[in-house]
mmCIF file of C-alpha atoms in Angstrom:
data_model
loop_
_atom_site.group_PDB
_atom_site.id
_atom_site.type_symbol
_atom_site.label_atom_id
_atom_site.label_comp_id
_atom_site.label_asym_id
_atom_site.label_seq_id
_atom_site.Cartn_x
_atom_site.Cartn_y
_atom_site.Cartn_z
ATOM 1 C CA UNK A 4 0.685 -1.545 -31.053
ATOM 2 C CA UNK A 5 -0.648 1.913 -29.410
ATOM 3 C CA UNK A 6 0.388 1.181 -25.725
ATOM 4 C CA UNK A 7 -1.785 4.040 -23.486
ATOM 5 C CA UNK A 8 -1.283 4.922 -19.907
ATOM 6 C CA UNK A 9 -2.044 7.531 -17.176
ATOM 7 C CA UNK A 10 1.379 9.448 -16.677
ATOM 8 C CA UNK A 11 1.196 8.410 -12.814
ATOM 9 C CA UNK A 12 1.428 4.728 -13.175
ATOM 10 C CA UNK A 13 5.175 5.707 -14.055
ATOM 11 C CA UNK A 14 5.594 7.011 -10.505
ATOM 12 C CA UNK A 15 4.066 4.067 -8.721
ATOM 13 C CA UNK A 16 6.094 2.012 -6.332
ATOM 14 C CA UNK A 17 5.065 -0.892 -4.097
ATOM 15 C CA UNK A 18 4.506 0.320 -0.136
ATOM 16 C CA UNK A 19 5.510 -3.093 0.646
ATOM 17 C CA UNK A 20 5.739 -3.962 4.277
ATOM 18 C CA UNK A 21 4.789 0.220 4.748
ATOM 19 C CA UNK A 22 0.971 -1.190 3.500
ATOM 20 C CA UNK A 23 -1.545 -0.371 5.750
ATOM 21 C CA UNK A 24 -3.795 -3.139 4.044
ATOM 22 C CA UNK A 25 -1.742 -5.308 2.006
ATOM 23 C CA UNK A 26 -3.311 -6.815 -0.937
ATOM 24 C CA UNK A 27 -1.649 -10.231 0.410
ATOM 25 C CA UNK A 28 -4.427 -10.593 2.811
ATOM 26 C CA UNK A 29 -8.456 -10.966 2.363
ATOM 27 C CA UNK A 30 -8.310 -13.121 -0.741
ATOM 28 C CA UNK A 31 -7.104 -16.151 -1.995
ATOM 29 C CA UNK A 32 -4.646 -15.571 -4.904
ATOM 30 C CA UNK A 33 -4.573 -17.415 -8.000
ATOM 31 C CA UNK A 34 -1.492 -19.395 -9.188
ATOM 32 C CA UNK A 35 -0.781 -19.877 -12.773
ATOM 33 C CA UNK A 36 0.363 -22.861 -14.675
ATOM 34 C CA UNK A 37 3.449 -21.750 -15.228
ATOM 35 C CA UNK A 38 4.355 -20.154 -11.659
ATOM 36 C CA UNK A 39 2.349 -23.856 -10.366
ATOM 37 C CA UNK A 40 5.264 -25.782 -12.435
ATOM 38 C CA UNK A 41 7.921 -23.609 -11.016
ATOM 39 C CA UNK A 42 7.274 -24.091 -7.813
ATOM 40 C CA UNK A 43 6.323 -27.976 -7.531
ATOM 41 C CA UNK A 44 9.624 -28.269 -9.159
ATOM 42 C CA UNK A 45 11.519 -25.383 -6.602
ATOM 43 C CA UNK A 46 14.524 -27.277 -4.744
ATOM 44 C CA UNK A 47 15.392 -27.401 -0.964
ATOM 45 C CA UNK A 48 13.306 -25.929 2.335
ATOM 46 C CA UNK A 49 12.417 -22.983 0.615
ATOM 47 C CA UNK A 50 10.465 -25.232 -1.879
ATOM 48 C CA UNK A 51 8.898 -27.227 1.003
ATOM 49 C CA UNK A 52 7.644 -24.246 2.691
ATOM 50 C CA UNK A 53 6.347 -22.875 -0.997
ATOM 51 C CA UNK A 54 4.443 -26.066 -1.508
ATOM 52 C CA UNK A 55 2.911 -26.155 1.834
ATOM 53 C CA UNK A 56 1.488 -23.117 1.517
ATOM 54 C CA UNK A 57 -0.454 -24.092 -1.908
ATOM 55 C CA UNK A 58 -4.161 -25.772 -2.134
ATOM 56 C CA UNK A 59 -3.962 -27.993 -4.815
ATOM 57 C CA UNK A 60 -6.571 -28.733 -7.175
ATOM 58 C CA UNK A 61 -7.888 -27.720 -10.633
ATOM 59 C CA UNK A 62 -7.429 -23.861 -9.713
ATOM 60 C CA UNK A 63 -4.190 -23.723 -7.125
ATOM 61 C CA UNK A 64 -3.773 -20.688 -4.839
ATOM 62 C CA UNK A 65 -2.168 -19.976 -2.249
ATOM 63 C CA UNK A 66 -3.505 -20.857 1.341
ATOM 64 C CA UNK A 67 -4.727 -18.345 3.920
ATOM 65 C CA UNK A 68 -3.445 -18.354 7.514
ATOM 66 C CA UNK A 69 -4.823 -15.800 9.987
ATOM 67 C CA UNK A 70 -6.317 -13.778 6.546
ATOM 68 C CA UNK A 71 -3.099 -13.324 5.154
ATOM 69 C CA UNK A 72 -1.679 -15.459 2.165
ATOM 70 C CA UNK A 73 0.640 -18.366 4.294
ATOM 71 C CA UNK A 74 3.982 -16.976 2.443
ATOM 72 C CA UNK A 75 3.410 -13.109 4.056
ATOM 73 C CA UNK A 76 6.382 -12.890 6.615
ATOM 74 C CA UNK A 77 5.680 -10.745 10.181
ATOM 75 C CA UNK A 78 6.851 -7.819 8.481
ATOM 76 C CA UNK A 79 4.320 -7.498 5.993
ATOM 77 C CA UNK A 80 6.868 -8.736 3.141
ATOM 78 C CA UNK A 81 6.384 -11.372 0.737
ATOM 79 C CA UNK A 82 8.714 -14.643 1.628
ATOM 80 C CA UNK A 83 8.861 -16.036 -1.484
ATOM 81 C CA UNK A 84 10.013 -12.383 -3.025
ATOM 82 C CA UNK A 85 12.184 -12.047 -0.129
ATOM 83 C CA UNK A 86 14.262 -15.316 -0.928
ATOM 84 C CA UNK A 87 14.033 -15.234 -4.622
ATOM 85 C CA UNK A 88 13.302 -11.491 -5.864
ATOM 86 C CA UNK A 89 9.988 -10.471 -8.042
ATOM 87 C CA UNK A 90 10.877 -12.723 -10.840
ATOM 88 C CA UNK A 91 9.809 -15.698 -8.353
ATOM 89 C CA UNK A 92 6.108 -14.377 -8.349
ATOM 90 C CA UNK A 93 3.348 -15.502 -9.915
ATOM 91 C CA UNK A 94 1.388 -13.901 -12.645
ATOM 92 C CA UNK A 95 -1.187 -11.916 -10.159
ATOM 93 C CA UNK A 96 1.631 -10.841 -7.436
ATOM 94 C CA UNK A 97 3.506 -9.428 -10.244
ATOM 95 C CA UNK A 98 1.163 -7.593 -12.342
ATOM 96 C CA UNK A 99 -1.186 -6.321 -9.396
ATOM 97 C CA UNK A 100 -2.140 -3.478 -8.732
ATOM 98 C CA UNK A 101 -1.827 -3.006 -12.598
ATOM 99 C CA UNK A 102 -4.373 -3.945 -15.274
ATOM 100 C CA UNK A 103 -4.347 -3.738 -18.927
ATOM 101 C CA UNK A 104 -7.564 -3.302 -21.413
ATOM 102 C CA UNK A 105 -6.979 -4.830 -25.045
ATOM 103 C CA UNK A 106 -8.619 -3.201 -27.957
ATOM 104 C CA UNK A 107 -7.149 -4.558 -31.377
ATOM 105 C CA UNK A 108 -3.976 -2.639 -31.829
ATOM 106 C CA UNK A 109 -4.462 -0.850 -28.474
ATOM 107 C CA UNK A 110 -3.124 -1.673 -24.951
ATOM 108 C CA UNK A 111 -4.704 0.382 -22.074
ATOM 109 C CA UNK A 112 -2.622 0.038 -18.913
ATOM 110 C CA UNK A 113 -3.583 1.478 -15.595
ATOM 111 C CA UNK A 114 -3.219 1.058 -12.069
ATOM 112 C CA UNK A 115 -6.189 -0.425 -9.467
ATOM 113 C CA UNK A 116 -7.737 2.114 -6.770
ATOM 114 C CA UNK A 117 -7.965 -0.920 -4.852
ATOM 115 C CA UNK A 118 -4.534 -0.174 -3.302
ATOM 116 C CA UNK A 119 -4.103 2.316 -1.129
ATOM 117 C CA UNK A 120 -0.786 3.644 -2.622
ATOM 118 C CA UNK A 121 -2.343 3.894 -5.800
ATOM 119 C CA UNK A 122 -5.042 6.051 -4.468
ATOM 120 C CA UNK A 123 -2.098 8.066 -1.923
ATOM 121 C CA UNK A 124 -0.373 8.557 -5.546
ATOM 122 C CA UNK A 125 -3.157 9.816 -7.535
ATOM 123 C CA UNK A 126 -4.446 12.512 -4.428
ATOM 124 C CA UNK A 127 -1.440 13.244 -3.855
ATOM 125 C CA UNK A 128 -0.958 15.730 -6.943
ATOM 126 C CA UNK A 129 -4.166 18.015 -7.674
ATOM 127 C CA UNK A 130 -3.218 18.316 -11.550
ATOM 128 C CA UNK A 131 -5.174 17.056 -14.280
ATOM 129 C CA UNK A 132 -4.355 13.417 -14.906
ATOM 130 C CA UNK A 133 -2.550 13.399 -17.960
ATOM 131 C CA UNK A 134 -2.148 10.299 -19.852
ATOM 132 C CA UNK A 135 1.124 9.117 -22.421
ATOM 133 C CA UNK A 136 1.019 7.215 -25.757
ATOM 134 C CA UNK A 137 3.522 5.382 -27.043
ATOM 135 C CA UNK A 138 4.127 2.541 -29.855
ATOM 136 C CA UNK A 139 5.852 -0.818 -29.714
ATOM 137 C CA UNK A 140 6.425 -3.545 -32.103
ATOM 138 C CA UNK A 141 4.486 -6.301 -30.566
ATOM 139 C CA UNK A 142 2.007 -8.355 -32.207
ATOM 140 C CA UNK A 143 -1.999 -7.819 -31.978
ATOM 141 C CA UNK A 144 -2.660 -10.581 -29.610
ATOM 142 C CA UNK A 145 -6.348 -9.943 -29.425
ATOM 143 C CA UNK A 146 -8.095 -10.307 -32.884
ATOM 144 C CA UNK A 147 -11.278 -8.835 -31.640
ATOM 145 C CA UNK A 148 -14.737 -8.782 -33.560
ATOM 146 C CA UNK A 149 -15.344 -5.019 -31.977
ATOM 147 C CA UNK A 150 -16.894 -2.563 -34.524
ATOM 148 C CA UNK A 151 -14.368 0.022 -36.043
ATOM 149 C CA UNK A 152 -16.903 2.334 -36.501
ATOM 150 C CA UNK A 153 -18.714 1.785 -32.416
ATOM 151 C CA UNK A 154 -14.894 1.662 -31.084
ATOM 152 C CA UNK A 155 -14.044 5.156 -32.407
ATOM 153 C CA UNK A 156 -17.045 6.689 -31.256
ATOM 154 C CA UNK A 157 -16.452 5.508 -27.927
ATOM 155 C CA UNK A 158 -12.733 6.814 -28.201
ATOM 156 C CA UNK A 159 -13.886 10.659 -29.064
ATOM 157 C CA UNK A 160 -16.608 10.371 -26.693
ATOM 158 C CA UNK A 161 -14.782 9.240 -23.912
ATOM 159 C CA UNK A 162 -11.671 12.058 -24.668
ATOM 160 C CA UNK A 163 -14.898 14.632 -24.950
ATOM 161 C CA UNK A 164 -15.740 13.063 -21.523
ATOM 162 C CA UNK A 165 -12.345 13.809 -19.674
ATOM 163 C CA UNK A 166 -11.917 16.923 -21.438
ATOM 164 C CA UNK A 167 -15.591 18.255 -19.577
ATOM 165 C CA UNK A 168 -14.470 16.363 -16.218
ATOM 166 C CA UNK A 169 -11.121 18.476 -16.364
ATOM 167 C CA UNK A 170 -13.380 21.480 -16.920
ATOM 168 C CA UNK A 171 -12.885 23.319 -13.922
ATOM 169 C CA UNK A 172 -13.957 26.443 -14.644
ATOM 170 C CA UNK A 173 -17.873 24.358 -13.828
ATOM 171 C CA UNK A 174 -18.015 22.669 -10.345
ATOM 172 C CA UNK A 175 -18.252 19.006 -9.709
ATOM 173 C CA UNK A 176 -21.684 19.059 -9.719
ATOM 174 C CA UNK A 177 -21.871 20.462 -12.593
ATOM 175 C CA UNK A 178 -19.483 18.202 -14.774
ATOM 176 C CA UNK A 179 -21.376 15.264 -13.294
ATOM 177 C CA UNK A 180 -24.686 16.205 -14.182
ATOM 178 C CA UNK A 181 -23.479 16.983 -18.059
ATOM 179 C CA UNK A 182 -21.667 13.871 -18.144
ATOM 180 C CA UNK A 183 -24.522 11.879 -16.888
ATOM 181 C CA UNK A 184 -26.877 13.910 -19.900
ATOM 182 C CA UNK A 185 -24.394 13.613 -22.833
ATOM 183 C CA UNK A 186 -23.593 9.426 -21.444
ATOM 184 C CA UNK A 187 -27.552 9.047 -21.548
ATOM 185 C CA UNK A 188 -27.586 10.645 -25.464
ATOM 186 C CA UNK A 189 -24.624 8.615 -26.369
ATOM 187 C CA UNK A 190 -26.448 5.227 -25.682
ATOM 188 C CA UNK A 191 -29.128 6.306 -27.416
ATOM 189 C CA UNK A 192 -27.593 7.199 -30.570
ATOM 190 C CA UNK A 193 -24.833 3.903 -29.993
ATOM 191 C CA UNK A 194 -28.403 1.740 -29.665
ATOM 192 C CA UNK A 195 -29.034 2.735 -33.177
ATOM 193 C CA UNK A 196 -25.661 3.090 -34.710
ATOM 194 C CA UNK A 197 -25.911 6.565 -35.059
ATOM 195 C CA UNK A 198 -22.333 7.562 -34.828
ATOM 196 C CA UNK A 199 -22.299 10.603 -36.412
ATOM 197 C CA UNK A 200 -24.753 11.583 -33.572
ATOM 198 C CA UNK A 201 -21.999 10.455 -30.781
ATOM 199 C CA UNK A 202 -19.535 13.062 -32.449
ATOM 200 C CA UNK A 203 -22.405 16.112 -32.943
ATOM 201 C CA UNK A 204 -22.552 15.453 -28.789
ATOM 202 C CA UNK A 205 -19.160 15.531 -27.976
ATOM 203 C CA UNK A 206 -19.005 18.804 -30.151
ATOM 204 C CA UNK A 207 -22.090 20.376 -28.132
ATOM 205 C CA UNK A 208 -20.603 18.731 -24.811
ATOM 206 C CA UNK A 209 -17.451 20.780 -25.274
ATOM 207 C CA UNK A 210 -19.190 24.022 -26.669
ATOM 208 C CA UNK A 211 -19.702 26.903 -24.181
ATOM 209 C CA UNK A 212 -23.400 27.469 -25.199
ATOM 210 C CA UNK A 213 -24.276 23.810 -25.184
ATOM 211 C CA UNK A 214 -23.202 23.130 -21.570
ATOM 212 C CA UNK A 215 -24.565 26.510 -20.757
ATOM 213 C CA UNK A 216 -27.947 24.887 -22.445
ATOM 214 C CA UNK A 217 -27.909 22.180 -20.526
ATOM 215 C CA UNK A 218 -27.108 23.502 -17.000
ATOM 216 C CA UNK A 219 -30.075 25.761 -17.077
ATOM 217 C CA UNK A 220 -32.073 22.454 -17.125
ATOM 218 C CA UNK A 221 -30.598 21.642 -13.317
ATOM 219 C CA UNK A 222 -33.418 23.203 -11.410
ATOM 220 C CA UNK A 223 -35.707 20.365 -12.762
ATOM 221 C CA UNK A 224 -34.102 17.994 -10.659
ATOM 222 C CA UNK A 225 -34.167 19.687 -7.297
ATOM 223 C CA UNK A 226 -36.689 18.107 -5.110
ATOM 224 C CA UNK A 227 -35.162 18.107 -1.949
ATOM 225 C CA UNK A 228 -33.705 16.547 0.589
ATOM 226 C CA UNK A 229 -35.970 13.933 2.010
ATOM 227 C CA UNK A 230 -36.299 12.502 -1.710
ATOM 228 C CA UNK A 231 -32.042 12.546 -2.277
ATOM 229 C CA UNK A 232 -31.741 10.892 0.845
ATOM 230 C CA UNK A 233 -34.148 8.321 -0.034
ATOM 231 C CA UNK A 234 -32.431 7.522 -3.417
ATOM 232 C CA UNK A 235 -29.015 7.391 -1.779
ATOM 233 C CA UNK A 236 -30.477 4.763 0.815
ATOM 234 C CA UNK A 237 -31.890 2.597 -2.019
ATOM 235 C CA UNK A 238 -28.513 2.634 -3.398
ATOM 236 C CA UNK A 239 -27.195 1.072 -0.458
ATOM 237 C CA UNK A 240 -29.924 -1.837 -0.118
ATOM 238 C CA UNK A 241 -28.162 -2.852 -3.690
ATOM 239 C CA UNK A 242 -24.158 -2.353 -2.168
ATOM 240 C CA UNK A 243 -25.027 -3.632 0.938
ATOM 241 C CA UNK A 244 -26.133 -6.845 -1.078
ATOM 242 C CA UNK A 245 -22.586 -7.249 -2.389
ATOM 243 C CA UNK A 246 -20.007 -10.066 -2.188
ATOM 244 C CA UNK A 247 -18.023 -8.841 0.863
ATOM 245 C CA UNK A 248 -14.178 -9.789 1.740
ATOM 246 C CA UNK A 249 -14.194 -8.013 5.050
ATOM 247 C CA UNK A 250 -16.700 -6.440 7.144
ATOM 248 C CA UNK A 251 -14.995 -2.936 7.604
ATOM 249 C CA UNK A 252 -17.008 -1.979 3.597
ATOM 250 C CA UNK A 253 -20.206 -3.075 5.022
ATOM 251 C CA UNK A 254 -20.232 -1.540 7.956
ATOM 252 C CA UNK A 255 -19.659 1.770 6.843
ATOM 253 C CA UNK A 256 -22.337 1.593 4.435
ATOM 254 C CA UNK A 257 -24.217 0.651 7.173
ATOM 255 C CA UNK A 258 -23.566 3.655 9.193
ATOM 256 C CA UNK A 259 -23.866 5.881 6.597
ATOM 257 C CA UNK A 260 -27.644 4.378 5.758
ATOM 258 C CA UNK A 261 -28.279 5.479 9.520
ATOM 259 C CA UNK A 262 -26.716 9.097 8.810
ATOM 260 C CA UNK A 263 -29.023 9.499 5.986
ATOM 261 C CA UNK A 264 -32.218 8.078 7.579
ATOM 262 C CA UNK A 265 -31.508 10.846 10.543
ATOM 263 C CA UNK A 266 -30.608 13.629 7.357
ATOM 264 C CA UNK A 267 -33.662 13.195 5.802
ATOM 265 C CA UNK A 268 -35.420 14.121 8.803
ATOM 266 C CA UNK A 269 -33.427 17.219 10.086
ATOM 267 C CA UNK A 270 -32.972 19.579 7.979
ATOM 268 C CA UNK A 271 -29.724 20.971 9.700
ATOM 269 C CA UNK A 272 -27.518 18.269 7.974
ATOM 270 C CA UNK A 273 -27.885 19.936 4.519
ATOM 271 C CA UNK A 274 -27.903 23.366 6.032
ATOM 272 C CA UNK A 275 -23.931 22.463 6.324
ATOM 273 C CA UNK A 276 -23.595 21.016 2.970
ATOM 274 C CA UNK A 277 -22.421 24.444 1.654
ATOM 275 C CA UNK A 278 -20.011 24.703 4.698
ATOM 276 C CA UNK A 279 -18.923 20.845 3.631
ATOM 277 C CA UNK A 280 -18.253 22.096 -0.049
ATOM 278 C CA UNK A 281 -16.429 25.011 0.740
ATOM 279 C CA UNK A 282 -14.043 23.306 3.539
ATOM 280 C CA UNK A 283 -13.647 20.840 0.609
ATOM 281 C CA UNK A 284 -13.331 22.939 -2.416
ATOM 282 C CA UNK A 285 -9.445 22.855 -2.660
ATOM 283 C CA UNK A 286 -9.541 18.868 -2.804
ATOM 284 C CA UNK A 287 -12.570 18.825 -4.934
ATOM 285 C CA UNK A 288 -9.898 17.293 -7.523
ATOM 286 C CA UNK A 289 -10.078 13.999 -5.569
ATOM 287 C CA UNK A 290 -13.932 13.532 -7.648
ATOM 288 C CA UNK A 291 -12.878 14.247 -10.693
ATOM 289 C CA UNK A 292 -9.582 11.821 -10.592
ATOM 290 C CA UNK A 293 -11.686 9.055 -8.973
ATOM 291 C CA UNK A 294 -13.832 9.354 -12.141
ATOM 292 C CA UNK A 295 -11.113 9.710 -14.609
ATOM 293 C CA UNK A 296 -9.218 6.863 -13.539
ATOM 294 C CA UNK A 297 -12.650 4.568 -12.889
ATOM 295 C CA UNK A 298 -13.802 5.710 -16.062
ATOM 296 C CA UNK A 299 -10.203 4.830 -18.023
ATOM 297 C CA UNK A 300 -10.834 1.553 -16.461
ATOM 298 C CA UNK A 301 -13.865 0.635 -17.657
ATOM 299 C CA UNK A 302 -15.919 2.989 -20.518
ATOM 300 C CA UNK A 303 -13.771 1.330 -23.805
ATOM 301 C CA UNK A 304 -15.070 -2.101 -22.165
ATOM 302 C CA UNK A 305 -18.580 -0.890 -23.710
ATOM 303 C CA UNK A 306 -17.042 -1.355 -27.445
ATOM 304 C CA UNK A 307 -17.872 -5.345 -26.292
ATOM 305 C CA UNK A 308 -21.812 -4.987 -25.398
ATOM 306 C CA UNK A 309 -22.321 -1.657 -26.206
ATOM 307 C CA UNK A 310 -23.886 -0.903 -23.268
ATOM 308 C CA UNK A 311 -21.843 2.719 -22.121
ATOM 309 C CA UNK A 312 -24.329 4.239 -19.720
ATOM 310 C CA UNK A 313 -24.337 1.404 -17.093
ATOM 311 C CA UNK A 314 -20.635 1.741 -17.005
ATOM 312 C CA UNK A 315 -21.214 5.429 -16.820
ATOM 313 C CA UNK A 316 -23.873 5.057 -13.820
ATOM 314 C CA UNK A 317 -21.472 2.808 -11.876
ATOM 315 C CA UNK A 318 -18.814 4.996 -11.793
ATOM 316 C CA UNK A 319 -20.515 8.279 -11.190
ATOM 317 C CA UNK A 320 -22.925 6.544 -8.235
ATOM 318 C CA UNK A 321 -19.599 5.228 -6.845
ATOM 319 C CA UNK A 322 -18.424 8.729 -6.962
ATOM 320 C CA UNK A 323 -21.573 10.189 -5.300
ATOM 321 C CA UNK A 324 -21.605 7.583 -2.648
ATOM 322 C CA UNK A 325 -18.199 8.471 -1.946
ATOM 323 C CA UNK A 326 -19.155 12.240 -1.475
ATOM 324 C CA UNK A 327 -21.998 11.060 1.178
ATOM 325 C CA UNK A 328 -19.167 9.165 2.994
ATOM 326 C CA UNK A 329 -17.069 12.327 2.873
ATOM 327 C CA UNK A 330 -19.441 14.372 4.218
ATOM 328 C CA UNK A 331 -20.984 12.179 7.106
ATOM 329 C CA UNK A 332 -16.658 11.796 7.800
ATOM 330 C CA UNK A 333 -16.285 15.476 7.907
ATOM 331 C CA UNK A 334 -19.376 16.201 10.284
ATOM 332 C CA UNK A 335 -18.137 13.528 12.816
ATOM 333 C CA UNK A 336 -14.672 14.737 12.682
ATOM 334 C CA UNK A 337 -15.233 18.336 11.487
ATOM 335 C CA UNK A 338 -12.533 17.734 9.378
ATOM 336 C CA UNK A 339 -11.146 15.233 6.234
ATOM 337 C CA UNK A 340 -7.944 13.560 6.455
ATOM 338 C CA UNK A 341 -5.771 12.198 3.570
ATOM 339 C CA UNK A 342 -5.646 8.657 4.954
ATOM 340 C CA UNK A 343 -9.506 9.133 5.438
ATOM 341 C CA UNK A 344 -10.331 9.479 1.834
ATOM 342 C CA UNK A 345 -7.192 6.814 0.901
ATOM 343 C CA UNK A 346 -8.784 4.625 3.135
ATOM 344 C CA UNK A 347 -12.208 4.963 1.681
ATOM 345 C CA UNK A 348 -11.703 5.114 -1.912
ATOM 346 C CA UNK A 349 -9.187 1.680 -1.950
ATOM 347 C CA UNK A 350 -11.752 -0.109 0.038
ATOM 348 C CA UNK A 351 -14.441 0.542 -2.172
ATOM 349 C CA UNK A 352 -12.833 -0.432 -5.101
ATOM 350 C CA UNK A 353 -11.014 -3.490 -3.309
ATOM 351 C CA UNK A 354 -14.466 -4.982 -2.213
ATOM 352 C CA UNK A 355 -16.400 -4.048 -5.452
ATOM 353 C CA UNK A 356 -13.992 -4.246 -8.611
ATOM 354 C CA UNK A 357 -11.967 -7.597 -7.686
ATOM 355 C CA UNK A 358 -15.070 -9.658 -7.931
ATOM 356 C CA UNK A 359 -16.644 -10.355 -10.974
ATOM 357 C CA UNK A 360 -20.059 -10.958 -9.652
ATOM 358 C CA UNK A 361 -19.773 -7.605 -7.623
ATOM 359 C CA UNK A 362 -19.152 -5.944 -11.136
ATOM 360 C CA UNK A 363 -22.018 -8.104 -13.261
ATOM 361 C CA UNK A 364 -24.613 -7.164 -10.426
ATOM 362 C CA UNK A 365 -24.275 -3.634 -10.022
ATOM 363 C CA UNK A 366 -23.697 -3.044 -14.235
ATOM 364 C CA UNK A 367 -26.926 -5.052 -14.164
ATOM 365 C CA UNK A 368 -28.709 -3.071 -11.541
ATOM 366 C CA UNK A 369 -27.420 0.502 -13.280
ATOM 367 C CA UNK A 370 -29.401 -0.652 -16.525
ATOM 368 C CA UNK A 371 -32.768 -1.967 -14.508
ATOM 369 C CA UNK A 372 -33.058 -0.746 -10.932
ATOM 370 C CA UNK A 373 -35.566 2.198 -10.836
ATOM 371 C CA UNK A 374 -33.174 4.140 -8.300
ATOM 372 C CA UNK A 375 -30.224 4.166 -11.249
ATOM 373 C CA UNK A 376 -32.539 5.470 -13.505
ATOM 374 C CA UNK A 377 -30.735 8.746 -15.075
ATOM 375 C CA UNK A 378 -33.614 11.579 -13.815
ATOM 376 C CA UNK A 379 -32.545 9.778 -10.241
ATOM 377 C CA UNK A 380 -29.003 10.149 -10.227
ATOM 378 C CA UNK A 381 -29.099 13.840 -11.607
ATOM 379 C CA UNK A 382 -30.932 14.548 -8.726
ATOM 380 C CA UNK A 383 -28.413 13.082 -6.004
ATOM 381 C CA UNK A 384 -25.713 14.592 -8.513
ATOM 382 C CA UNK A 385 -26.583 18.477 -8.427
ATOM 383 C CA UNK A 386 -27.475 18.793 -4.778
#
């Protein structure tokens, strides 16, 4: 099996009780069957205390006291690891904040942005993410019914993808808006099987004339403030409808739907969006890794439905959203801190990604909500 991996998950270590949100509070965590065996049958006080801190019932998890799960000790370490090392764990304590993505005879691992050293580790290196290969000799465990043909397509498209977003001879603004146009021809031609199409667009996405082609398309899509605004707010009436674990994500949307209401009428707030890129230009790497590893995460997951350019849309509005956040951060503060943008990024992806129906609603809303339509989001995308 082809095992796949971005070459920072190697360099990730657990914060532990240094977490300044631990992913042992805000959610109940699952128990396995196996870890659920282990520790009815776990000896002594230590085994009273485990049990006591487990709901029973056809899905066991461990009990929340004060937010926290009931086995998190004062100083923000794990009891049960503590007592009887990582081995002890169940199957979600041990494999989090990791994930892995079978295809066939390939394993995609990566690492969640829902945890704030995750995101500290990927900012804290501007170079482009570069990802390892390797081969093992374990079984296919997954005997899939994905196309051969669909799957590949999706492969080269998505290493044309990475290959543009690592571009950085264009801005930001630019690589979004070509991604966006060559993910919108890619469904198209995927919708009719057309793979030899997929390839001819990865060939004119990476070609010099072809982006230059495409870019000189941009000034269709300026329209102006007011209207940007106005598509950014209707964004938010769709994430401020989301499944919520705390209300710190929620609020801040909030408060940035009031800084774009006041935007769209005063035209001073943009005047300072060139000021806001240039302050920001140095870090403008944060963007493209957020995409990279959001769109590791989830663009093979389209060889299942073949739907590419919802998973596309999520990411990039994600990414947009988080630029808006950035921006209304910098004007109150006149500046951008590291543990800002850790702080935003994690929580976005700890309140959207970790809940299924968060995930199912907005892929839904990127393929039918007239505000995710593509002509919509290449205007937010190139102002």
């Amino acid at each position: 099996m082809k095992l796949v991996s971005p070459e920072f998950a190697t360099r990730f270590q657990c914060a532990a009780g240094r977490c300044p949100d631990t992913c042992c509070q805000n959610w109940q965590i699952a128990i396995d069957p196996q870890a659920a065996a282990y520790y009815r049958a776990l000896p002594g006080t230590l085994g009273d205390q485990v049990r006591a801190a487990i709901e029973d019932g056809d899905a066991p998890c461990f009990r929340l006291k004060n937010g926290c799960c009931a086995l998190l000790d004062e100083d923000g370490l794990c009891h049960l690891q503590r007592n009887l090392g990582e081995g002890a764990l169940c199957a979600d304590c041990r494999k989090y904040p990791r994930f892995t993505r079978e295809y066939g005879g390939l394993l995609e691992s990566g690492l969640n942005l829902s945890c704030p050293e995750v995101v500290r580790l990927v900012l804290s290196d501007p170079s482009p993410i570069a990802f390892v290969e390797s081969f093992n000799t374990q079984s296919v465990t997954n005997l899939n019914t994905i196309d051969g043909s669909a799957f590949l397509a999706l492969k080269n498209a998505r290493h044309a993808a990475f290959r543009l977003l690592q571009n950085r001879s264009l801005s930001i603004s630019q690589r979004v808006f070509l991604l966006l146009k060559f993910a919108d021809a890619a469904q198209y031609a995927l919708n009719r099987k057309d793979y030899p199409a997929v390839e001819r667009l990865c060939v004119k996405l990476l070609s010099p004339l072809g982006r230059k082609a495409e870019l000189r398309k941009t000034s269709q899509y300026r329209f102006g403030n007011s209207l940007c605004c106005s598509i950014l707010s209707s964004w938010l009436d769709i994430y401020t409808g989301l499944e919520t674990l705390t209300q710190k994500w929620p609020a801040l949307l909030e408060k940035l739907d009031v800084f774009l209401s006041v935007a769209a009428e005063h035209a001073y707030y943009r005047t300072q969006w060139p000021q806001f890129v240039q302050a920001r230009k140095a870090q403008s790497y944060e963007y493209e890794h957020y995409l990279i590893c959001t769109l590791f995460k989830y663009w093979l997951e389209a060889s299942d439905d073949g739907q590419l350019l919802p998973r596309v849309k999520y990411a990039m509005v994600s990414m947009l959203l988080l630029r808006e956040l950035n921006f209304m951060q910098w004007l109150e503060k006149g500046q951008l801190l590291p543990s800002d943008q850790v702080e935003t990024i994690h929580l976005m992806a700890r309140e959207i990604e970790h809940s299924e129906e968060n995930m199912n609603t907005l892929l839904a809303s990127m393929d039918s909500e007239r505000c995710f339509r593509t002509e919509a989001l290449l205007q937010v995308a190139i102002v």
